[in-house]
Amino acid sequence: MTAGSAIRLILMGPPGCGKGTQAKMLEERFGIVHLSTGDILRAAVREDTEVGTKAKAIMDRGELVPDDIIVGVMKDRVRSDDCANGYILDGFPRTLVQAAALDRMMAEMSQPLTAAVALAVPDDEVVRRLAGRRQCSKCDAGYHVEFNPSSKDGVCDTCGGALYRRDDDNEETIRQRLAVYHEQTAPVIEYYRERNSLIEVQGVGSIEEIFESMCSLIDRRIGNG
Ligand code: AMP
């Protein structure tokens, strides 16, 4: 990689594939900002903003927030100063309309995409993972009761915040989110495959193994490997 060239990644995959965990590790490795639309929306719900009010019921049903709302939020976000060095988009784009809007946004800003990384995880594994997932109410750090527990039950190791189970991490909503994923988001993977931007990684194995195979493919793409 040439010094100063920014890295812009999209991280895709079904709910529970480990996008959030891997995105936080990529953030550290490459020194770029992690932008999770899910975290942005949950913060908007907590802060009771206009976007939050519109999004809450839709998120609780496991459906997708309308494209115009998400695109509006992301348009402002990627223009912020902290994104100048690059970013990882986690949970966006989730529809073909969002993918086309992102293409336009990046073209307007002369910001080429480095790669879209897709993590593959089977549906049954997704359900098992999501049911035990916990998140920090203060810093959004992710845990799992079985695979990645906090040292003290219900308390975040990083900031001491209270851990909670997301409202949409119940079995019925998980199944709905998976259905939405296969119908609306899986075609976005093909969109990036057709543009030769896709990197595919098996999302099963240890967190570190997945991270290392992902990084070696990204390094190869940016000419570091
Ligand atoms: P996540 O934390 O990525 O699993 O997102 C949680 C929920 O937020 C999703 O089930 C959607 O309701 C909503 N959401 C997040 N990102 C998007 C997006 N790009 N488009 C539409 N809805 C989204």
Short mmCIF file of C-alpha atoms and ligand atoms in Angstrom, two decimals:
data_model
loop_
_atom_site.label_atom_id
_atom_site.label_comp_id
_atom_site.label_asym_id
_atom_site.label_seq_id
_atom_site.Cartn_x
_atom_site.Cartn_y
_atom_site.Cartn_z
CA MET A 1 0.00 0.00 0.00
CA THR A 2 1.24 3.50 -0.76
CA ALA A 3 1.64 5.68 2.30
CA GLY A 4 -1.48 7.68 3.05
CA SER A 5 -3.78 5.75 0.69
CA ALA A 6 -7.10 5.11 2.38
CA ILE A 7 -8.67 1.67 2.80
CA ARG A 8 -12.43 1.45 2.32
CA LEU A 9 -14.05 -1.87 3.08
CA ILE A 10 -17.56 -3.25 3.12
CA LEU A 11 -18.12 -6.15 5.51
CA MET A 12 -21.05 -8.38 4.61
CA GLY A 13 -22.62 -11.62 5.76
CA PRO A 14 -25.72 -12.88 7.58
CA PRO A 15 -26.65 -11.57 11.04
CA GLY A 16 -24.40 -13.24 13.60
CA CYS A 17 -21.60 -13.98 11.14
CA GLY A 18 -19.17 -12.02 13.31
CA LYS A 19 -19.12 -8.80 11.25
CA GLY A 20 -19.07 -6.55 14.31
CA THR A 21 -16.24 -8.45 16.01
CA GLN A 22 -14.14 -8.64 12.86
CA ALA A 23 -14.84 -5.00 11.98
CA LYS A 24 -13.51 -3.84 15.36
CA MET A 25 -10.33 -5.88 14.77
CA LEU A 26 -9.96 -4.43 11.24
CA GLU A 27 -10.43 -0.95 12.69
CA GLU A 28 -7.39 -1.52 14.89
CA ARG A 29 -5.25 -3.32 12.31
CA PHE A 30 -5.71 -0.73 9.55
CA GLY A 31 -6.36 2.38 11.67
CA ILE A 32 -9.67 3.09 9.96
CA VAL A 33 -13.14 3.88 11.32
CA HIS A 34 -15.74 1.16 11.95
CA LEU A 35 -19.20 2.32 10.87
CA SER A 36 -22.02 -0.03 11.88
CA THR A 37 -25.47 1.02 10.67
CA GLY A 38 -27.00 -1.23 13.35
CA ASP A 39 -25.03 0.57 16.12
CA ILE A 40 -25.89 3.98 14.61
CA LEU A 41 -29.59 3.06 14.56
CA ARG A 42 -29.56 1.61 18.11
CA ALA A 43 -27.91 4.83 19.34
CA ALA A 44 -30.64 6.84 17.55
CA VAL A 45 -33.29 4.70 19.29
CA ARG A 46 -31.61 5.26 22.70
CA GLU A 47 -31.38 9.00 22.06
CA ASP A 48 -34.98 9.12 20.85
CA THR A 49 -34.13 11.00 17.64
CA GLU A 50 -36.47 11.23 14.63
CA VAL A 51 -34.56 8.43 12.84
CA GLY A 52 -34.65 6.33 16.03
CA THR A 53 -38.41 6.72 16.38
CA LYS A 54 -38.94 5.61 12.77
CA ALA A 55 -36.50 2.69 13.03
CA LYS A 56 -37.38 1.08 16.39
CA ALA A 57 -40.49 -0.96 15.45
CA ILE A 58 -38.97 -2.03 12.11
CA MET A 59 -35.80 -3.27 13.82
CA ASP A 60 -37.79 -5.13 16.47
CA ARG A 61 -39.61 -7.00 13.69
CA GLY A 62 -36.30 -7.97 12.05
CA GLU A 63 -37.12 -6.02 8.89
CA LEU A 64 -35.03 -3.44 7.05
CA VAL A 65 -35.25 0.29 7.73
CA PRO A 66 -36.21 2.14 4.48
CA ASP A 67 -33.34 2.76 2.07
CA ASP A 68 -33.76 6.56 2.02
CA ILE A 69 -33.32 6.79 5.82
CA ILE A 70 -30.19 4.61 5.84
CA VAL A 71 -28.66 6.26 2.79
CA GLY A 72 -29.27 9.71 4.35
CA VAL A 73 -27.56 8.67 7.58
CA MET A 74 -24.55 7.15 5.79
CA LYS A 75 -24.14 10.03 3.35
CA ASP A 76 -23.46 12.40 6.24
CA ARG A 77 -21.36 9.87 8.14
CA VAL A 78 -18.81 8.99 5.43
CA ARG A 79 -18.16 12.70 4.82
CA SER A 80 -16.97 13.24 8.41
CA ASP A 81 -13.31 14.09 8.98
CA ASP A 82 -12.61 10.84 10.84
CA CYS A 83 -13.41 8.90 7.64
CA ALA A 84 -10.74 10.61 5.55
CA ASN A 85 -8.26 7.80 6.24
CA GLY A 86 -10.75 5.10 5.30
CA TYR A 87 -13.56 3.07 6.85
CA ILE A 88 -15.21 -0.31 7.27
CA LEU A 89 -18.91 -0.36 6.53
CA ASP A 90 -20.60 -3.00 8.71
CA GLY A 91 -24.24 -3.71 7.84
CA PHE A 92 -24.37 -1.38 4.84
CA PRO A 93 -25.26 -1.74 1.99
CA ARG A 94 -27.98 -4.31 2.65
CA THR A 95 -30.03 -3.88 -0.54
CA LEU A 96 -29.19 -3.31 -4.20
CA VAL A 97 -30.67 0.21 -3.94
CA GLN A 98 -28.26 0.99 -1.08
CA ALA A 99 -25.33 -0.50 -3.05
CA ALA A 100 -26.09 1.76 -6.03
CA ALA A 101 -26.43 4.78 -3.71
CA LEU A 102 -23.08 3.96 -2.08
CA ASP A 103 -21.44 3.72 -5.52
CA ARG A 104 -22.72 7.20 -6.34
CA MET A 105 -21.59 8.60 -2.96
CA MET A 106 -18.08 7.17 -3.35
CA ALA A 107 -17.80 8.35 -6.95
CA GLU A 108 -18.85 11.89 -5.93
CA MET A 109 -16.16 11.92 -3.25
CA SER A 110 -13.57 10.22 -5.54
CA GLN A 111 -13.23 7.47 -2.93
CA PRO A 112 -12.69 4.07 -4.58
CA LEU A 113 -13.77 0.93 -2.74
CA THR A 114 -10.92 -1.36 -1.68
CA ALA A 115 -13.03 -4.52 -1.36
CA ALA A 116 -16.34 -5.97 -0.22
CA VAL A 117 -15.63 -8.82 2.21
CA ALA A 118 -18.34 -11.48 2.63
CA LEU A 119 -18.25 -13.80 5.66
CA ALA A 120 -20.06 -17.11 4.99
CA VAL A 121 -21.83 -18.79 7.94
CA PRO A 122 -24.61 -21.46 7.72
CA ASP A 123 -28.10 -20.53 9.03
CA ASP A 124 -28.13 -23.04 11.94
CA GLU A 125 -24.86 -21.65 13.22
CA VAL A 126 -26.27 -18.11 12.99
CA VAL A 127 -29.23 -19.02 15.23
CA ARG A 128 -26.91 -20.67 17.79
CA ARG A 129 -24.61 -17.67 17.88
CA LEU A 130 -27.25 -14.95 18.07
CA ALA A 131 -29.25 -16.53 20.86
CA GLY A 132 -26.23 -16.25 23.21
CA ARG A 133 -25.02 -12.87 22.06
CA ARG A 134 -24.70 -9.94 24.49
CA GLN A 135 -23.72 -6.31 23.85
CA CYS A 136 -22.45 -3.52 26.10
CA SER A 137 -25.01 -0.75 26.60
CA LYS A 138 -22.22 1.84 26.92
CA CYS A 139 -19.45 1.01 24.40
CA ASP A 140 -21.19 -1.55 22.11
CA ALA A 141 -18.50 -4.21 22.76
CA GLY A 142 -19.77 -7.67 21.80
CA TYR A 143 -19.78 -10.85 23.93
CA HIS A 144 -21.22 -14.37 23.78
CA VAL A 145 -22.33 -16.32 26.85
CA GLU A 146 -20.66 -19.49 25.54
CA PHE A 147 -17.91 -18.51 23.06
CA ASN A 148 -16.71 -15.14 24.39
CA PRO A 149 -18.05 -14.50 27.91
CA SER A 150 -17.20 -11.38 29.91
CA SER A 151 -15.12 -12.05 33.07
CA LYS A 152 -17.96 -10.85 35.31
CA ASP A 153 -21.48 -11.93 34.39
CA GLY A 154 -23.44 -9.08 32.73
CA VAL A 155 -20.58 -6.53 32.99
CA CYS A 156 -18.41 -5.24 30.12
CA ASP A 157 -14.67 -6.04 30.51
CA THR A 158 -13.70 -2.88 28.61
CA CYS A 159 -15.77 -0.14 30.25
CA GLY A 160 -17.78 -1.73 33.10
CA GLY A 161 -21.10 -1.00 31.32
CA ALA A 162 -24.11 -3.30 31.69
CA LEU A 163 -24.46 -6.05 29.06
CA TYR A 164 -27.85 -6.61 27.42
CA ARG A 165 -29.47 -8.95 24.94
CA ARG A 166 -30.65 -7.11 21.86
CA ASP A 167 -34.43 -6.95 21.39
CA ASP A 168 -34.04 -8.55 17.94
CA ASP A 169 -31.89 -11.48 19.17
CA ASN A 170 -34.84 -13.79 19.91
CA GLU A 171 -35.46 -16.91 17.80
CA GLU A 172 -38.51 -15.62 15.90
CA THR A 173 -36.85 -12.34 14.92
CA ILE A 174 -33.56 -14.10 14.10
CA ARG A 175 -35.43 -16.34 11.57
CA GLN A 176 -37.06 -13.24 10.07
CA ARG A 177 -33.71 -11.44 9.81
CA LEU A 178 -32.22 -14.48 8.06
CA ALA A 179 -35.10 -14.56 5.57
CA VAL A 180 -34.61 -10.85 4.87
CA TYR A 181 -30.89 -11.46 4.47
CA HIS A 182 -31.32 -14.22 1.87
CA GLU A 183 -33.92 -12.27 -0.06
CA GLN A 184 -32.51 -8.73 -0.03
CA THR A 185 -28.85 -8.78 1.01
CA ALA A 186 -27.47 -11.93 -0.66
CA PRO A 187 -27.95 -10.29 -4.12
CA VAL A 188 -25.63 -7.47 -2.97
CA ILE A 189 -22.81 -10.05 -2.65
CA GLU A 190 -23.36 -10.94 -6.31
CA TYR A 191 -23.34 -7.22 -7.16
CA TYR A 192 -19.77 -6.93 -5.83
CA ARG A 193 -18.72 -10.27 -7.34
CA GLU A 194 -19.72 -8.97 -10.79
CA ARG A 195 -17.59 -5.86 -10.19
CA ASN A 196 -14.56 -7.97 -9.14
CA SER A 197 -14.61 -6.31 -5.71
CA LEU A 198 -15.58 -9.39 -3.69
CA ILE A 199 -13.43 -11.22 -1.14
CA GLU A 200 -15.08 -14.35 0.31
CA VAL A 201 -14.05 -15.73 3.70
CA GLN A 202 -15.40 -18.75 5.61
CA GLY A 203 -16.81 -17.29 8.83
CA VAL A 204 -16.52 -20.54 10.79
CA GLY A 205 -13.51 -21.24 13.04
CA SER A 206 -11.79 -19.20 15.73
CA ILE A 207 -12.15 -15.41 15.66
CA GLU A 208 -8.37 -15.08 15.14
CA GLU A 209 -8.24 -17.64 12.31
CA ILE A 210 -11.05 -15.90 10.46
CA PHE A 211 -9.38 -12.54 11.01
CA GLU A 212 -6.01 -13.71 9.72
CA SER A 213 -7.42 -15.30 6.55
CA MET A 214 -9.46 -12.15 5.92
CA CYS A 215 -6.45 -9.86 6.44
CA SER A 216 -4.19 -11.89 4.16
CA LEU A 217 -6.77 -11.59 1.36
CA ILE A 218 -7.16 -7.85 1.98
CA ASP A 219 -3.36 -7.40 2.08
CA ARG A 220 -3.09 -9.23 -1.24
CA ARG A 221 -5.72 -6.93 -2.72
CA ILE A 222 -3.95 -3.75 -1.59
CA GLY A 223 -0.56 -5.06 -2.65
CA ASN A 224 0.82 -5.70 0.85
CA GLY A 225 0.86 -9.48 0.74
P1 AMP B 1 -27.39 -5.17 12.69
O1 AMP B 1 -26.90 -4.64 13.99
O2 AMP B 1 -26.45 -4.90 11.55
O3 AMP B 1 -27.80 -6.62 12.77
O4 AMP B 1 -28.73 -4.34 12.34
C1 AMP B 1 -29.86 -4.42 13.19
C2 AMP B 1 -31.10 -3.92 12.46
O5 AMP B 1 -30.92 -2.56 12.06
C3 AMP B 1 -31.46 -4.66 11.17
O6 AMP B 1 -32.17 -5.87 11.40
C4 AMP B 1 -32.28 -3.61 10.44
O7 AMP B 1 -33.59 -3.51 10.98
C5 AMP B 1 -31.55 -2.32 10.80
N1 AMP B 1 -30.48 -2.03 9.80
C6 AMP B 1 -29.14 -2.00 10.01
N2 AMP B 1 -28.47 -1.69 8.88
C7 AMP B 1 -29.42 -1.52 7.93
C8 AMP B 1 -29.38 -1.21 6.52
N3 AMP B 1 -28.21 -1.02 5.88
N4 AMP B 1 -30.56 -1.11 5.86
C9 AMP B 1 -31.74 -1.29 6.49
N5 AMP B 1 -31.86 -1.61 7.79
C10 AMP B 1 -30.71 -1.72 8.51
#
